[in-house]
Amino acid sequence: MSIEVVRPARTLQGSLTVPGDKSISHRYAMLAGLAEGTTRLSNFSTGADPASSLACMEALGATVETTGEGPTRVIEVTGTAGKFIQPTQPLDCGNSGSTMRMLSGLIAPHPHTFTLIGDHSLTLRPMERIRKPLSQMGVKMDLIEGHAPITIHGGPLQAIDFDTPIPSAQVKTAVLFAGLQATGTTSLSESVRTRDHSEHALRAFGATLTRSGDKLSIPGGQTLKAIDATVPGDLSSAAFFLCAALLFPDSNLILDSLGMNPTRTALLDVLATLGAKFKVLTVEEHHGEMIGTIQVNVAPGGLKGADITGPLSAMIIDELPVLAAIAPYTRDGIRIRDAKELRVKESDRIALVAKNLTAMGAKFTEFEDGLDIPGGQTLHGAQIDSGTDHRIAMAFSIAALRAEGETEIHGAEAAAISFPEFFTNLRELCPA
Ligand code: S3P
């Protein structure tokens, strides 16, 4: 386990291009693996999670090659033209819930037996949520008390009409990916609109799907064609630096090539409520995804407070740890409720946020579905336990920037799951 030391900073100045979006990278990797032809992906996420998706595609018969480095790095995926092979080894999803859940839907229509495994954290995460719709479609799927390892006995699938009981883009995607290859038209309704990267990615690869109100429909028996695409920067990774910028009155942060898909930007509204001032400098569309350059400053008067409840909690679920970590430094505090899903992410994020806030001397109230963190607090440097969770490691590195004394992030290597460059960027943008 590696330790990173984070010292208090005075300001945040500069510009940053965050790595390619993790959610979009997974989807492009998987659809490229199924498609016919060679897909070329620029700015593909450098994180370990999307690398798990690429490795699974190779195990399923696709070819993956990397050319160039840094900004010129391109991932080339030559797909299987709709025919995955029988893998000779279990499909290792690593730490990635997205890989395990979305891949299950993608491979289920193929006439093979698949075993999906993951690391300790992934083995603790709920998988019944994908078994339900997929088994309605005719998939025989074995879990161990609702968890991985998963065995899928693949074969022909029938379309279904499915109402998603919990807001989850991963479950939606598993159903859409299976529906794409089923007999008949699969429909799916969501009560809370989750991130729609799968819908854009499917269309980019040539599939037809329609949305009417909150109902999506995808005809089965479709084939996909390779694309050339650039992955937008990951707003959930940028969130750490956006929150860091808010900690200093004279901050000036420019984020380039940032993904600004409206189903992901609710965080920007919350930050604006807290006291961020945004300027959109450029914006363009690529395969249905918005990519822009934004400038962030802090409004005079500093950070106020925020109430995050109801559907909003689901929409910014990945950003809640960092919002919780900066909450003590706001004037009015941050109240987070209706976020029980945080307990079944890469870790129990409510418990780990609580543990690390306590270590830094913060006062708060913990609920089963959230946290109430008063503002106006002074925190001290501490030993932080990442719990091997990338977002916890990064969230408390941001809290450390305004603490008194230095903070040690234990298990800092977890950041590489989504953002390997995080600590380098932190040192560049927030010198002590
Ligand atoms: C993701 C969906 C969300 C999110 C995860 C990525 C995706 O999970 O928390 O980090 O790429 O579809 P759920 O589908 O469990 O809500």
CSV table of C-alpha atoms and ligand atoms in Angstrom, one decimal:
chain,number,residue,atom,x,y,z
A,1,MET,CA,0.0,0.0,0.0
A,2,SER,CA,1.5,3.4,-1.0
A,3,ILE,CA,1.3,6.5,1.1
A,4,GLU,CA,1.0,10.0,-0.4
A,5,VAL,CA,1.6,13.1,1.8
A,6,VAL,CA,-0.6,16.0,1.1
A,7,ARG,CA,0.3,19.4,2.6
A,8,PRO,CA,-2.0,22.5,3.0
A,9,ALA,CA,-2.1,24.6,-0.1
A,10,ARG,CA,-2.7,28.4,-0.6
A,11,THR,CA,-4.4,28.5,-4.0
A,12,LEU,CA,-5.2,26.5,-7.1
A,13,GLN,CA,-4.0,28.0,-10.4
A,14,GLY,CA,-3.7,26.5,-13.9
A,15,SER,CA,-5.2,24.4,-16.6
A,16,LEU,CA,-5.8,20.7,-16.7
A,17,THR,CA,-6.9,18.1,-19.1
A,18,VAL,CA,-8.3,15.2,-17.1
A,19,PRO,CA,-8.1,11.6,-18.5
A,20,GLY,CA,-10.9,10.3,-20.8
A,21,ASP,CA,-14.2,9.5,-19.2
A,22,LYS,CA,-14.3,6.1,-17.4
A,23,SER,CA,-18.0,5.5,-18.2
A,24,ILE,CA,-17.6,6.3,-21.9
A,25,SER,CA,-14.3,4.4,-22.2
A,26,HIS,CA,-16.0,1.2,-20.9
A,27,ARG,CA,-18.9,1.5,-23.4
A,28,TYR,CA,-16.7,2.3,-26.4
A,29,ALA,CA,-14.3,-0.6,-25.5
A,30,MET,CA,-17.2,-3.1,-25.2
A,31,LEU,CA,-19.1,-2.0,-28.3
A,32,ALA,CA,-15.8,-1.9,-30.3
A,33,GLY,CA,-15.2,-5.5,-29.2
A,34,LEU,CA,-18.6,-6.6,-30.5
A,35,ALA,CA,-18.5,-4.4,-33.7
A,36,GLU,CA,-17.2,-5.2,-37.1
A,37,GLY,CA,-13.9,-3.4,-38.1
A,38,THR,CA,-11.3,-1.5,-36.2
A,39,THR,CA,-12.4,1.2,-33.8
A,40,ARG,CA,-9.8,4.0,-33.0
A,41,LEU,CA,-10.2,5.7,-29.6
A,42,SER,CA,-8.3,8.8,-28.6
A,43,ASN,CA,-8.1,10.0,-25.0
A,44,PHE,CA,-9.2,6.6,-23.8
A,45,SER,CA,-9.2,6.6,-20.0
A,46,THR,CA,-5.8,5.8,-18.5
A,47,GLY,CA,-7.5,4.2,-15.4
A,48,ALA,CA,-7.2,0.6,-14.5
A,49,ASP,CA,-11.0,0.0,-14.7
A,50,PRO,CA,-11.4,0.6,-18.4
A,51,ALA,CA,-8.2,-1.4,-18.9
A,52,SER,CA,-10.2,-4.3,-17.4
A,53,SER,CA,-12.9,-3.9,-20.0
A,54,LEU,CA,-10.3,-3.9,-22.8
A,55,ALA,CA,-8.6,-7.1,-21.4
A,56,CYS,CA,-12.0,-8.8,-21.3
A,57,MET,CA,-12.6,-7.8,-24.9
A,58,GLU,CA,-9.3,-9.5,-25.8
A,59,ALA,CA,-10.3,-12.6,-23.9
A,60,LEU,CA,-13.5,-12.6,-26.0
A,61,GLY,CA,-11.6,-12.6,-29.3
A,62,ALA,CA,-11.1,-8.8,-30.1
A,63,THR,CA,-7.6,-7.5,-30.8
A,64,VAL,CA,-6.4,-4.4,-28.8
A,65,GLU,CA,-3.4,-2.4,-29.8
A,66,THR,CA,-2.1,0.9,-28.3
A,67,THR,CA,-0.1,3.4,-30.4
A,68,GLY,CA,1.4,6.6,-29.3
A,69,GLU,CA,1.8,8.0,-25.7
A,70,GLY,CA,0.2,10.8,-23.7
A,71,PRO,CA,-2.0,13.1,-25.8
A,72,THR,CA,-1.2,11.0,-29.0
A,73,ARG,CA,-2.2,7.7,-27.4
A,74,VAL,CA,-4.7,5.8,-29.5
A,75,ILE,CA,-6.4,2.5,-28.5
A,76,GLU,CA,-7.3,0.4,-31.6
A,77,VAL,CA,-9.9,-2.3,-31.0
A,78,THR,CA,-10.6,-4.8,-33.8
A,79,GLY,CA,-13.9,-6.3,-33.0
A,80,THR,CA,-15.4,-9.8,-33.3
A,81,ALA,CA,-18.1,-8.8,-35.9
A,82,GLY,CA,-20.8,-10.0,-33.5
A,83,LYS,CA,-19.3,-13.3,-32.5
A,84,PHE,CA,-17.5,-13.5,-29.2
A,85,ILE,CA,-15.4,-16.6,-28.7
A,86,GLN,CA,-15.5,-19.0,-25.7
A,87,PRO,CA,-12.8,-17.5,-23.3
A,88,THR,CA,-10.3,-19.9,-22.0
A,89,GLN,CA,-10.0,-18.1,-18.7
A,90,PRO,CA,-12.5,-16.4,-16.4
A,91,LEU,CA,-13.2,-12.8,-17.4
A,92,ASP,CA,-11.4,-10.7,-14.8
A,93,CYS,CA,-13.2,-7.4,-14.1
A,94,GLY,CA,-10.7,-6.3,-11.5
A,95,ASN,CA,-12.2,-3.5,-9.4
A,96,SER,CA,-14.8,-2.5,-12.0
A,97,GLY,CA,-18.5,-2.9,-11.3
A,98,SER,CA,-19.2,-1.2,-14.7
A,99,THR,CA,-17.2,-4.0,-16.5
A,100,MET,CA,-18.9,-6.8,-14.6
A,101,ARG,CA,-22.5,-5.5,-15.0
A,102,MET,CA,-22.4,-4.1,-18.5
A,103,LEU,CA,-20.4,-7.0,-19.9
A,104,SER,CA,-22.9,-9.5,-18.5
A,105,GLY,CA,-25.6,-8.1,-20.8
A,106,LEU,CA,-23.2,-7.9,-23.8
A,107,ILE,CA,-22.0,-11.5,-23.6
A,108,ALA,CA,-25.2,-13.2,-22.5
A,109,PRO,CA,-26.6,-13.7,-26.0
A,110,HIS,CA,-23.5,-15.6,-27.1
A,111,PRO,CA,-23.6,-19.5,-27.0
A,112,HIS,CA,-20.8,-20.0,-24.5
A,113,THR,CA,-20.2,-20.4,-20.7
A,114,PHE,CA,-18.6,-17.3,-19.2
A,115,THR,CA,-17.3,-16.8,-15.7
A,116,LEU,CA,-16.8,-13.3,-14.4
A,117,ILE,CA,-14.5,-12.6,-11.5
A,118,GLY,CA,-13.2,-9.5,-9.7
A,119,ASP,CA,-11.2,-8.3,-6.8
A,120,HIS,CA,-12.3,-8.5,-3.1
A,121,SER,CA,-14.3,-5.2,-3.3
A,122,LEU,CA,-16.1,-6.3,-6.5
A,123,THR,CA,-17.0,-9.6,-4.9
A,124,LEU,CA,-18.9,-7.7,-2.2
A,125,ARG,CA,-21.0,-5.6,-4.6
A,126,PRO,CA,-24.7,-6.5,-5.5
A,127,MET,CA,-25.2,-8.3,-8.8
A,128,GLU,CA,-28.8,-9.5,-8.3
A,129,ARG,CA,-29.8,-6.3,-10.0
A,130,ILE,CA,-28.5,-7.5,-13.4
A,131,ARG,CA,-29.6,-11.1,-12.9
A,132,LYS,CA,-33.2,-10.1,-12.6
A,133,PRO,CA,-33.7,-8.5,-16.1
A,134,LEU,CA,-31.2,-10.8,-17.8
A,135,SER,CA,-32.9,-13.9,-16.5
A,136,GLN,CA,-36.3,-12.6,-17.7
A,137,MET,CA,-34.7,-12.4,-21.1
A,138,GLY,CA,-33.8,-16.1,-20.8
A,139,VAL,CA,-30.2,-16.0,-19.5
A,140,LYS,CA,-29.2,-18.6,-17.0
A,141,MET,CA,-26.9,-16.8,-14.6
A,142,ASP,CA,-25.5,-18.2,-11.4
A,143,LEU,CA,-24.4,-15.9,-8.5
A,144,ILE,CA,-23.1,-16.7,-5.1
A,145,GLU,CA,-25.6,-15.2,-2.7
A,146,GLY,CA,-26.2,-12.3,-5.0
A,147,HIS,CA,-22.5,-11.7,-5.7
A,148,ALA,CA,-19.6,-12.5,-8.1
A,149,PRO,CA,-18.2,-14.8,-9.3
A,150,ILE,CA,-20.9,-14.9,-11.9
A,151,THR,CA,-21.4,-17.8,-14.3
A,152,ILE,CA,-23.4,-17.0,-17.4
A,153,HIS,CA,-24.7,-19.8,-19.6
A,154,GLY,CA,-25.2,-17.7,-22.8
A,155,GLY,CA,-27.8,-18.3,-25.6
A,156,PRO,CA,-30.6,-16.8,-27.5
A,157,LEU,CA,-32.5,-14.0,-25.7
A,158,GLN,CA,-36.1,-12.7,-25.8
A,159,ALA,CA,-36.9,-9.0,-25.6
A,160,ILE,CA,-38.5,-7.7,-22.4
A,161,ASP,CA,-40.3,-4.7,-21.0
A,162,PHE,CA,-38.4,-3.7,-17.9
A,163,ASP,CA,-38.9,-1.0,-15.3
A,164,THR,CA,-35.6,-0.3,-13.5
A,165,PRO,CA,-36.3,-0.5,-9.8
A,166,ILE,CA,-33.2,1.5,-8.8
A,167,PRO,CA,-31.6,4.3,-10.8
A,168,SER,CA,-28.5,2.6,-12.3
A,169,ALA,CA,-26.9,3.3,-15.7
A,170,GLN,CA,-25.0,0.0,-15.4
A,171,VAL,CA,-28.2,-2.0,-15.1
A,172,LYS,CA,-29.8,0.0,-17.9
A,173,THR,CA,-26.7,-0.7,-20.1
A,174,ALA,CA,-26.7,-4.4,-19.4
A,175,VAL,CA,-30.3,-4.6,-20.6
A,176,LEU,CA,-29.7,-2.4,-23.7
A,177,PHE,CA,-26.6,-4.4,-24.6
A,178,ALA,CA,-28.6,-7.7,-24.3
A,179,GLY,CA,-31.6,-6.2,-26.0
A,180,LEU,CA,-29.5,-5.1,-29.0
A,181,GLN,CA,-28.8,-8.8,-29.7
A,182,ALA,CA,-32.2,-10.3,-28.6
A,183,THR,CA,-35.2,-11.3,-30.6
A,184,GLY,CA,-37.9,-8.6,-30.5
A,185,THR,CA,-37.8,-5.0,-29.2
A,186,THR,CA,-36.7,-4.5,-25.6
A,187,SER,CA,-38.1,-1.5,-23.7
A,188,LEU,CA,-36.8,-0.1,-20.5
A,189,SER,CA,-38.2,2.7,-18.3
A,190,GLU,CA,-36.3,4.7,-15.7
A,191,SER,CA,-37.8,6.8,-13.0
A,192,VAL,CA,-34.6,8.8,-12.6
A,193,ARG,CA,-32.8,9.7,-15.8
A,194,THR,CA,-29.3,8.1,-15.4
A,195,ARG,CA,-26.2,8.9,-17.5
A,196,ASP,CA,-27.1,8.3,-21.2
A,197,HIS,CA,-23.6,7.4,-22.5
A,198,SER,CA,-24.8,3.9,-23.6
A,199,GLU,CA,-27.5,5.5,-25.7
A,200,HIS,CA,-25.1,7.8,-27.5
A,201,ALA,CA,-22.5,5.1,-27.9
A,202,LEU,CA,-24.9,2.6,-29.3
A,203,ARG,CA,-26.1,5.2,-31.9
A,204,ALA,CA,-22.4,6.1,-32.7
A,205,PHE,CA,-21.7,2.4,-33.5
A,206,GLY,CA,-24.7,2.4,-35.8
A,207,ALA,CA,-27.5,0.9,-33.7
A,208,THR,CA,-31.1,2.2,-33.7
A,209,LEU,CA,-32.8,3.0,-30.4
A,210,THR,CA,-35.5,5.4,-29.5
A,211,ARG,CA,-36.6,7.3,-26.4
A,212,SER,CA,-40.2,8.4,-25.6
A,213,GLY,CA,-40.5,10.1,-22.3
A,214,ASP,CA,-38.8,7.9,-19.8
A,215,LYS,CA,-39.0,4.8,-22.0
A,216,LEU,CA,-36.2,3.5,-24.1
A,217,SER,CA,-36.7,0.9,-26.9
A,218,ILE,CA,-34.1,-1.0,-28.7
A,219,PRO,CA,-34.8,-3.5,-31.5
A,220,GLY,CA,-32.9,-6.7,-31.4
A,221,GLY,CA,-30.8,-8.4,-34.0
A,222,GLN,CA,-28.7,-5.3,-34.7
A,223,THR,CA,-25.1,-5.3,-35.8
A,224,LEU,CA,-22.4,-2.6,-35.1
A,225,LYS,CA,-19.8,-0.9,-37.2
A,226,ALA,CA,-16.4,0.4,-35.9
A,227,ILE,CA,-16.0,4.1,-35.3
A,228,ASP,CA,-13.2,6.7,-34.7
A,229,ALA,CA,-13.9,8.6,-31.5
A,230,THR,CA,-12.3,10.9,-28.9
A,231,VAL,CA,-13.3,10.2,-25.3
A,232,PRO,CA,-14.3,13.4,-23.5
A,233,GLY,CA,-12.4,14.2,-20.2
A,234,ASP,CA,-14.0,12.7,-17.1
A,235,LEU,CA,-16.1,15.1,-15.2
A,236,SER,CA,-16.1,12.8,-12.1
A,237,SER,CA,-12.2,13.1,-12.1
A,238,ALA,CA,-12.4,16.8,-12.7
A,239,ALA,CA,-14.7,17.0,-9.7
A,240,PHE,CA,-11.7,16.7,-7.3
A,241,PHE,CA,-10.1,19.8,-8.8
A,242,LEU,CA,-13.3,21.7,-9.1
A,243,CYS,CA,-13.9,21.2,-5.4
A,244,ALA,CA,-10.3,22.0,-4.6
A,245,ALA,CA,-10.6,25.3,-6.6
A,246,LEU,CA,-13.6,26.2,-4.3
A,247,LEU,CA,-11.4,26.1,-1.2
A,248,PHE,CA,-9.3,29.2,-2.2
A,249,PRO,CA,-10.8,32.6,-2.9
A,250,ASP,CA,-8.4,33.5,-5.7
A,251,SER,CA,-8.4,30.1,-7.5
A,252,ASN,CA,-8.4,30.0,-11.3
A,253,LEU,CA,-8.9,26.7,-13.0
A,254,ILE,CA,-9.3,25.9,-16.7
A,255,LEU,CA,-10.5,22.4,-17.6
A,256,ASP,CA,-9.9,21.4,-21.3
A,257,SER,CA,-11.7,18.8,-23.4
A,258,LEU,CA,-14.1,18.1,-20.5
A,259,GLY,CA,-17.2,15.9,-21.0
A,260,MET,CA,-20.2,18.0,-20.4
A,261,ASN,CA,-23.0,15.5,-21.1
A,262,PRO,CA,-26.1,17.0,-19.4
A,263,THR,CA,-26.8,13.8,-17.6
A,264,ARG,CA,-23.4,14.3,-15.8
A,265,THR,CA,-23.4,18.0,-15.2
A,266,ALA,CA,-25.7,18.2,-12.1
A,267,LEU,CA,-22.5,18.6,-10.1
A,268,LEU,CA,-21.8,21.9,-11.7
A,269,ASP,CA,-25.2,23.2,-10.6
A,270,VAL,CA,-24.4,22.1,-7.0
A,271,LEU,CA,-21.0,23.8,-7.1
A,272,ALA,CA,-22.7,26.9,-8.5
A,273,THR,CA,-25.1,26.9,-5.5
A,274,LEU,CA,-22.1,26.5,-3.2
A,275,GLY,CA,-20.3,29.5,-4.8
A,276,ALA,CA,-18.5,28.5,-8.0
A,277,LYS,CA,-18.5,30.8,-11.0
A,278,PHE,CA,-18.3,29.0,-14.4
A,279,LYS,CA,-17.5,30.3,-17.8
A,280,VAL,CA,-17.9,28.0,-20.7
A,281,LEU,CA,-15.1,28.9,-23.2
A,282,THR,CA,-15.8,26.3,-25.9
A,283,VAL,CA,-18.3,23.5,-26.5
A,284,GLU,CA,-18.7,21.0,-29.3
A,285,GLU,CA,-20.4,17.7,-29.9
A,286,HIS,CA,-18.8,14.4,-30.7
A,287,HIS,CA,-20.9,11.2,-31.2
A,288,GLY,CA,-23.6,12.8,-29.2
A,289,GLU,CA,-21.3,13.7,-26.3
A,290,MET,CA,-20.7,17.4,-25.4
A,291,ILE,CA,-17.0,18.3,-24.9
A,292,GLY,CA,-16.0,21.8,-23.6
A,293,THR,CA,-13.5,24.0,-22.0
A,294,ILE,CA,-14.6,25.7,-18.8
A,295,GLN,CA,-13.1,28.2,-16.4
A,296,VAL,CA,-13.8,28.1,-12.7
A,297,ASN,CA,-13.5,30.9,-10.1
A,298,VAL,CA,-15.0,31.4,-6.7
A,299,ALA,CA,-17.8,34.0,-6.3
A,300,PRO,CA,-17.1,36.8,-3.8
A,301,GLY,CA,-18.3,35.7,-0.3
A,302,GLY,CA,-16.9,32.2,-0.5
A,303,LEU,CA,-18.6,28.8,-0.1
A,304,LYS,CA,-22.2,28.7,1.1
A,305,GLY,CA,-23.9,25.3,1.7
A,306,ALA,CA,-26.0,22.7,-0.1
A,307,ASP,CA,-28.8,20.2,0.4
A,308,ILE,CA,-28.4,17.1,-1.8
A,309,THR,CA,-31.5,14.9,-1.6
A,310,GLY,CA,-33.9,12.9,-3.8
A,311,PRO,CA,-32.9,12.2,-7.5
A,312,LEU,CA,-30.1,14.6,-7.3
A,313,SER,CA,-28.2,12.2,-5.0
A,314,ALA,CA,-28.3,9.5,-7.7
A,315,MET,CA,-27.2,11.9,-10.4
A,316,ILE,CA,-24.1,12.9,-8.6
A,317,ILE,CA,-23.4,9.7,-6.7
A,318,ASP,CA,-19.8,9.5,-7.7
A,319,GLU,CA,-19.1,13.1,-6.6
A,320,LEU,CA,-20.6,12.8,-3.2
A,321,PRO,CA,-17.4,11.7,-1.4
A,322,VAL,CA,-15.5,14.8,-2.5
A,323,LEU,CA,-18.4,17.1,-1.7
A,324,ALA,CA,-18.6,15.5,1.8
A,325,ALA,CA,-14.8,16.0,2.2
A,326,ILE,CA,-15.0,19.8,1.5
A,327,ALA,CA,-18.3,20.2,3.4
A,328,PRO,CA,-16.7,21.2,6.7
A,329,TYR,CA,-15.0,24.2,5.0
A,330,THR,CA,-18.3,25.6,3.7
A,331,ARG,CA,-20.2,28.3,5.6
A,332,ASP,CA,-23.5,26.4,6.0
A,333,GLY,CA,-22.5,22.8,5.6
A,334,ILE,CA,-23.7,20.1,3.2
A,335,ARG,CA,-26.5,17.7,3.9
A,336,ILE,CA,-26.6,14.5,1.8
A,337,ARG,CA,-29.6,12.1,2.0
A,338,ASP,CA,-31.2,9.5,-0.3
A,339,ALA,CA,-27.7,8.2,-1.1
A,340,LYS,CA,-27.9,4.7,0.3
A,341,GLU,CA,-26.2,3.4,-2.9
A,342,LEU,CA,-23.0,4.9,-1.6
A,343,ARG,CA,-22.8,2.0,0.8
A,344,VAL,CA,-22.4,-0.5,-2.1
A,345,LYS,CA,-19.9,1.3,-4.3
A,346,GLU,CA,-16.2,0.2,-4.4
A,347,SER,CA,-16.4,0.5,-0.6
A,348,ASP,CA,-19.1,1.6,1.9
A,349,ARG,CA,-18.4,5.2,1.0
A,350,ILE,CA,-20.6,6.6,3.8
A,351,ALA,CA,-18.7,4.6,6.4
A,352,LEU,CA,-15.3,5.5,5.0
A,353,VAL,CA,-16.1,9.2,4.6
A,354,ALA,CA,-17.3,9.2,8.3
A,355,LYS,CA,-14.1,7.4,9.4
A,356,ASN,CA,-11.8,9.8,7.6
A,357,LEU,CA,-13.8,13.0,8.6
A,358,THR,CA,-13.5,11.8,12.2
A,359,ALA,CA,-9.7,11.3,11.7
A,360,MET,CA,-9.5,14.9,10.6
A,361,GLY,CA,-11.4,16.2,13.6
A,362,ALA,CA,-14.7,17.0,11.8
A,363,LYS,CA,-18.2,16.9,13.4
A,364,PHE,CA,-21.1,15.4,11.5
A,365,THR,CA,-24.1,13.1,11.7
A,366,GLU,CA,-24.1,9.8,9.8
A,367,PHE,CA,-27.3,8.3,8.5
A,368,GLU,CA,-28.0,5.0,6.7
A,369,ASP,CA,-28.5,7.0,3.5
A,370,GLY,CA,-26.2,10.0,3.9
A,371,LEU,CA,-24.4,12.5,6.1
A,372,ASP,CA,-25.1,15.9,7.6
A,373,ILE,CA,-21.9,17.8,7.8
A,374,PRO,CA,-22.0,21.3,9.4
A,375,GLY,CA,-19.8,24.1,7.9
A,376,GLY,CA,-17.4,26.5,9.6
A,377,GLN,CA,-15.1,23.8,10.9
A,378,THR,CA,-11.3,23.6,11.1
A,379,LEU,CA,-9.8,20.2,10.3
A,380,HIS,CA,-6.4,18.9,11.1
A,381,GLY,CA,-4.0,16.7,9.0
A,382,ALA,CA,-4.5,13.0,9.7
A,383,GLN,CA,-3.8,9.5,8.5
A,384,ILE,CA,-6.5,8.7,5.9
A,385,ASP,CA,-7.6,5.2,5.0
A,386,SER,CA,-8.6,5.0,1.4
A,387,GLY,CA,-10.1,1.6,2.0
A,388,THR,CA,-8.6,0.8,-1.5
A,389,ASP,CA,-11.3,3.0,-2.9
A,390,HIS,CA,-10.1,5.5,-5.6
A,391,ARG,CA,-12.7,8.2,-4.9
A,392,ILE,CA,-12.0,8.1,-1.1
A,393,ALA,CA,-8.2,8.5,-1.7
A,394,MET,CA,-8.8,11.5,-3.9
A,395,ALA,CA,-11.6,13.1,-1.9
A,396,PHE,CA,-9.5,13.3,1.3
A,397,SER,CA,-6.5,14.5,-0.6
A,398,ILE,CA,-8.7,17.5,-1.4
A,399,ALA,CA,-9.8,17.9,2.2
A,400,ALA,CA,-6.1,17.9,3.2
A,401,LEU,CA,-5.5,21.0,1.1
A,402,ARG,CA,-7.2,23.2,3.7
A,403,ALA,CA,-6.4,21.2,6.9
A,404,GLU,CA,-3.9,22.3,9.5
A,405,GLY,CA,-0.8,20.2,9.2
A,406,GLU,CA,0.0,17.4,6.7
A,407,THR,CA,-2.1,14.4,5.8
A,408,GLU,CA,-1.0,11.0,4.8
A,409,ILE,CA,-3.2,9.2,2.3
A,410,HIS,CA,-2.8,5.4,3.0
A,411,GLY,CA,-3.7,3.3,0.0
A,412,ALA,CA,-3.1,6.2,-2.3
A,413,GLU,CA,-2.5,3.9,-5.3
A,414,ALA,CA,-6.2,3.3,-5.5
A,415,ALA,CA,-6.5,6.6,-7.4
A,416,ALA,CA,-5.1,4.7,-10.5
A,417,ILE,CA,-8.5,2.9,-10.8
A,418,SER,CA,-9.8,6.0,-12.5
A,419,PHE,CA,-7.1,8.8,-12.4
A,420,PRO,CA,-3.5,7.6,-12.3
A,421,GLU,CA,-2.2,11.2,-12.9
A,422,PHE,CA,-4.1,12.6,-9.9
A,423,PHE,CA,-1.3,13.1,-7.4
A,424,THR,CA,1.0,14.6,-10.1
A,425,ASN,CA,-1.8,17.0,-11.2
A,426,LEU,CA,-2.4,17.9,-7.5
A,427,ARG,CA,1.2,18.8,-6.9
A,428,GLU,CA,1.3,20.9,-10.1
A,429,LEU,CA,-1.9,22.8,-9.5
A,430,CYS,CA,-1.9,23.2,-5.7
A,431,PRO,CA,1.7,23.8,-4.6
A,432,ALA,CA,2.2,23.8,-0.8
B,1,S3P,C1,-21.7,4.2,-14.0
B,1,S3P,C2,-22.9,4.3,-13.3
B,1,S3P,C3,-23.0,4.5,-11.9
B,1,S3P,C4,-21.7,5.1,-11.3
B,1,S3P,C5,-20.5,4.4,-11.8
B,1,S3P,C6,-20.4,4.4,-13.3
B,1,S3P,C7,-21.7,3.9,-15.4
B,1,S3P,O1,-23.2,3.3,-11.2
B,1,S3P,O2,-21.7,5.2,-9.9
B,1,S3P,O3,-19.3,4.9,-11.3
B,1,S3P,O4,-20.7,4.0,-16.1
B,1,S3P,O5,-22.8,3.6,-15.9
B,1,S3P,P1,-24.7,2.7,-11.0
B,1,S3P,O6,-25.1,2.2,-12.4
B,1,S3P,O7,-24.5,1.6,-10.0
B,1,S3P,O8,-25.6,3.8,-10.5
